[in-house]
CSV table of C-alpha atoms and ligand atoms in Angstrom, one decimal:
chain,number,residue,atom,x,y,z
A,721,MET,CA,103.6,122.6,186.7
A,722,ARG,CA,103.9,122.6,182.9
A,723,PHE,CA,103.4,120.7,179.7
A,724,PRO,CA,105.7,117.7,179.3
A,725,SER,CA,108.1,117.3,176.5
A,726,GLU,CA,109.9,114.2,175.1
A,727,GLU,CA,112.8,115.1,177.5
A,728,ASP,CA,110.4,114.2,180.4
A,729,GLY,CA,109.5,110.7,179.2
A,730,ARG,CA,112.2,108.9,181.2
A,731,GLY,CA,111.5,110.9,184.4
A,732,ILE,CA,107.8,110.2,184.1
A,733,TRP,CA,108.5,106.5,183.7
A,734,GLU,CA,110.7,106.5,186.8
A,735,LEU,CA,108.0,108.4,188.8
A,736,VAL,CA,105.2,106.0,187.8
A,737,LYS,CA,107.5,103.0,188.6
A,738,SER,CA,108.3,104.4,192.0
A,739,THR,CA,104.6,104.5,193.0
A,740,ARG,CA,104.5,100.7,192.9
A,741,VAL,CA,100.7,100.9,192.7
A,742,LEU,CA,100.2,102.2,189.2
A,743,ASP,CA,100.4,100.0,186.1
A,744,LEU,CA,103.8,100.8,184.7
A,745,ASN,CA,103.5,101.3,181.0
A,746,SER,CA,106.3,101.2,178.5
A,747,ALA,CA,108.8,104.1,178.4
A,748,TYR,CA,107.7,104.5,174.8
A,749,SER,CA,104.1,105.2,175.9
A,750,TYR,CA,105.3,108.0,178.1
A,751,LEU,CA,107.3,109.4,175.2
A,752,LEU,CA,104.2,109.3,173.1
A,753,LEU,CA,102.1,111.1,175.7
A,754,SER,CA,104.8,113.7,176.1
A,755,LYS,CA,105.1,114.3,172.4
A,756,TYR,CA,101.5,114.0,171.1
A,757,PHE,CA,99.3,114.6,174.1
A,758,SER,CA,101.3,117.2,176.0
A,759,ASP,CA,98.4,119.7,175.8
A,760,THR,CA,96.4,117.4,178.1
A,761,CYS,CA,99.2,116.1,180.3
A,762,VAL,CA,100.9,117.8,183.2
A,763,VAL,CA,104.3,117.4,184.9
A,764,ALA,CA,105.4,119.0,188.1
A,765,GLU,CA,109.1,119.5,188.4
A,766,VAL,CA,111.3,120.4,191.4
A,767,GLU,CA,115.0,121.1,190.9
A,768,GLY,CA,115.0,119.2,187.6
A,769,LYS,CA,113.2,116.1,189.0
A,770,ILE,CA,109.7,115.1,187.8
A,771,VAL,CA,107.7,114.8,191.1
A,772,GLY,CA,104.2,114.8,189.6
A,773,PHE,CA,102.5,113.6,186.5
A,774,VAL,CA,99.0,113.6,185.1
A,775,SER,CA,98.2,111.9,181.7
A,776,ALA,CA,94.9,112.7,180.1
A,777,PHE,CA,93.2,113.0,176.7
A,778,HIS,CA,89.9,113.8,175.0
A,779,PRO,CA,88.2,110.5,173.9
A,780,PRO,CA,87.8,111.0,170.1
A,781,LYS,CA,84.1,110.3,170.3
A,782,GLN,CA,83.4,112.3,173.4
A,783,PRO,CA,85.2,115.6,172.9
A,784,GLU,CA,83.3,117.1,175.9
A,785,VAL,CA,85.1,114.7,178.2
A,786,ILE,CA,88.6,115.0,179.6
A,787,PHE,CA,89.7,111.4,180.5
A,788,VAL,CA,92.4,111.3,183.1
A,789,TRP,CA,94.6,108.1,182.7
A,790,GLN,CA,97.3,108.2,185.4
A,791,VAL,CA,98.0,110.5,188.3
A,792,ALA,CA,101.2,110.2,190.2
A,793,VAL,CA,102.9,112.2,193.0
A,794,ASP,CA,106.4,111.4,194.3
A,795,GLU,CA,106.1,110.0,197.9
A,796,ALA,CA,108.1,112.9,199.3
A,797,PHE,CA,105.6,115.4,197.9
A,798,ARG,CA,102.3,113.7,198.9
A,799,ARG,CA,99.6,115.4,201.0
A,800,ARG,CA,100.7,118.8,199.8
A,801,ARG,CA,97.9,119.3,197.4
A,802,LEU,CA,100.1,118.6,194.3
A,803,GLY,CA,97.7,115.9,193.0
A,804,MET,CA,94.8,118.2,193.4
A,805,ASN,CA,96.6,121.2,192.0
A,806,MET,CA,97.7,119.3,188.9
A,807,LEU,CA,94.1,118.3,188.2
A,808,LYS,CA,92.8,121.8,188.7
A,809,HIS,CA,95.7,123.2,186.6
A,810,LEU,CA,94.7,120.8,183.7
A,811,LEU,CA,91.1,122.0,183.9
A,812,THR,CA,92.2,125.7,183.5
A,813,ARG,CA,94.0,125.0,180.2
A,814,GLU,CA,92.5,126.3,177.0
A,815,VAL,CA,92.3,122.7,175.7
A,816,CYS,CA,89.8,121.9,178.6
A,817,SER,CA,87.8,125.1,178.3
A,818,THR,CA,84.9,123.1,176.6
A,819,SER,CA,85.3,120.0,178.8
A,820,ARG,CA,82.0,119.3,180.6
A,821,TYR,CA,83.1,116.2,182.5
A,822,LEU,CA,86.3,114.8,183.9
A,823,GLU,CA,86.4,111.0,183.8
A,824,ILE,CA,88.9,108.8,185.6
A,825,THR,CA,89.0,105.2,186.7
A,826,VAL,CA,90.1,104.0,190.1
A,827,ASN,CA,90.5,100.8,192.1
A,828,LEU,CA,88.2,100.6,195.1
A,829,SER,CA,91.2,99.7,197.3
A,830,ASN,CA,93.1,102.9,196.4
A,831,LYS,CA,91.6,105.1,199.2
A,832,ALA,CA,94.0,108.0,198.5
A,833,ALA,CA,93.0,108.3,194.9
A,834,TYR,CA,89.3,107.7,195.7
A,835,LYS,CA,89.3,110.5,198.2
A,836,LEU,CA,91.3,112.9,196.0
A,837,TYR,CA,88.7,112.6,193.1
A,838,HIS,CA,85.7,112.9,195.4
A,839,GLN,CA,87.3,115.9,197.0
A,840,LEU,CA,88.0,117.5,193.6
A,841,ALA,CA,84.3,117.2,192.8
A,842,ASP,CA,83.4,118.7,196.2
A,843,GLU,CA,85.8,121.6,195.7
A,844,LEU,CA,84.5,122.2,192.2
A,845,LYS,CA,81.0,122.1,193.7
A,846,THR,CA,79.8,119.5,191.3
A,847,SER,CA,78.9,115.8,191.3
A,848,CYS,CA,80.9,112.6,191.2
A,849,VAL,CA,79.0,109.7,189.7
A,850,GLU,CA,80.4,106.1,189.9
A,851,ASN,CA,79.9,103.4,187.3
A,852,GLU,CA,81.5,100.1,186.4
A,853,CYS,CA,84.1,100.6,183.7
A,854,PHE,CA,86.6,97.7,183.3
A,855,PRO,CA,85.7,94.7,185.4
A,856,SER,CA,88.6,92.3,186.5
A,857,ARG,CA,87.6,89.7,183.9
A,858,LEU,CA,88.7,92.0,181.1
A,859,PHE,CA,92.4,91.9,182.3
A,860,PRO,CA,94.8,89.1,181.6
A,861,GLY,CA,95.8,86.9,184.5
A,862,GLY,CA,92.8,87.5,186.8
A,863,GLN,CA,94.9,89.6,189.2
A,864,HIS,CA,93.9,93.1,188.2
A,865,GLU,CA,91.3,94.9,190.4
A,866,GLU,CA,88.1,96.2,188.8
A,867,GLU,CA,88.4,99.8,187.5
A,868,ILE,CA,85.5,102.0,188.6
A,869,MET,CA,84.6,105.0,186.5
A,870,LEU,CA,84.2,108.3,188.3
A,871,ARG,CA,82.5,111.0,186.2
A,872,ILE,CA,83.0,114.4,187.7
A,873,GLY,CA,80.8,117.3,186.4
A,874,PRO,CA,79.2,119.2,184.9
A,875,LEU,CA,82.3,121.4,185.0
A,876,ILE,CA,80.8,124.2,182.9
B,1406,LIG,C1,96.7,109.6,194.9
B,1406,LIG,C2,97.8,110.6,194.8
B,1406,LIG,C3,98.0,111.1,193.4
B,1406,LIG,C4,97.4,111.8,195.7
B,1406,LIG,O1,98.3,112.9,195.5
B,1406,LIG,P1,98.6,114.0,196.6
B,1406,LIG,O2,99.4,115.1,196.0
B,1406,LIG,O3,99.3,113.3,197.8
B,1406,LIG,O4,97.1,114.4,197.1
B,1406,LIG,P2,96.7,115.9,197.6
B,1406,LIG,O5,97.7,116.4,198.6
B,1406,LIG,O6,96.4,116.7,196.4
B,1406,LIG,O7,95.4,115.5,198.3
B,1406,LIG,C5,94.1,116.1,198.1
B,1406,LIG,C6,93.0,115.4,198.8
B,1406,LIG,O8,93.0,114.1,198.5
B,1406,LIG,C7,92.8,113.2,199.6
B,1406,LIG,N1,93.9,112.4,199.9
B,1406,LIG,C8,95.1,112.4,199.2
B,1406,LIG,N2,95.9,111.4,199.7
B,1406,LIG,C9,95.2,110.8,200.7
B,1406,LIG,C10,95.6,109.7,201.5
B,1406,LIG,N3,96.7,109.1,201.5
B,1406,LIG,N4,94.6,109.3,202.4
B,1406,LIG,C11,93.4,109.9,202.5
B,1406,LIG,N5,93.1,111.0,201.7
B,1406,LIG,C12,94.0,111.4,200.8
B,1406,LIG,C13,92.6,114.2,200.8
B,1406,LIG,O9,91.2,114.5,200.9
B,1406,LIG,C14,93.4,115.4,200.3
B,1406,LIG,O10,92.9,116.6,200.9
B,1406,LIG,P3,93.5,117.1,202.3
B,1406,LIG,O11,95.0,116.8,202.3
B,1406,LIG,O12,93.1,118.5,202.4
B,1406,LIG,O13,92.8,116.2,203.3
B,1406,LIG,C15,99.2,110.1,195.4
B,1406,LIG,O14,98.9,109.5,196.7
B,1406,LIG,C16,99.8,109.0,194.6
B,1406,LIG,O15,100.6,109.4,193.7
B,1406,LIG,N6,99.6,107.7,194.8
B,1406,LIG,C17,100.2,106.7,194.0
B,1406,LIG,C18,99.6,106.6,192.6
B,1406,LIG,C19,98.1,106.5,192.6
B,1406,LIG,O16,97.5,105.8,193.3
B,1406,LIG,N7,97.5,107.3,191.6
B,1406,LIG,C20,96.1,107.4,191.4
B,1406,LIG,C21,95.6,106.2,190.7
B,1406,LIG,S1,94.0,106.3,190.0
C-alpha cells in the first residue's frame, strides 16, 4: 500500500471500471487525485497491477473530517482484508493524525461496503452514525440510488 502517483491514474481507472458498481469517473479525475490528493489516497499494488484504491480528502470547511470518496478492491483480492487495511492505513498517515471523523457515503444495496464500514467502526471501537446525504432526486436521470452518509468516530 502506498501513495498514488500520476503513473497510477490509468490503473486506478481500470480497477474502478472493473468493479461495475462504482461510478466510473473520468481518467482525468483519477490523474488529479493521484497528483494533487495523493496524501489522502491509497493504492495497493501487486506485481505492478493496481488491485486496491481509496480516494479521500479533507473537506475544506471541515478539516477534522477525512471524507472517503471511492473504495475499490480487485475481485481476485476481495475478502482478504485489503479494503479494511487500506482504510486503516489511511488513518495512520500523518495527514490524518488530526482527523476526528471518517465520513463516507454508501448505497443501501451495497451490502459489502455497508458491512465493511460498520466493521471498521467496530474494530476502531467507535460509533457509526447514518444520515441522509445525497437523495436520488439530486442525480440526473432518476436512476442513481440514494447515498447515505456514514460518519465514523470520534477517532481521536
Ligand atoms: C466493498 C469492498 C471494497 C470490500 O473490500 P474487501 O477487501 O473485499 O473487504 P475486506 O476483506 O477488507 O472486508 C472487511 C469486512 O467487510 C465485510 N465485507 C466485505 N465484503 C463483504 C461481502 N461481500 N459480504 C459481506 N461482508 C463483507 C466483512 O465484515 C469483512 O470482514 P470479514 O471478512 O472478517 O468478515 C469490495 O467488495 C469492492 O471493491 N466492491 C466493489 C466496489 C464497492 O462497492 N466499493 C464501495 C463503495 S462505497
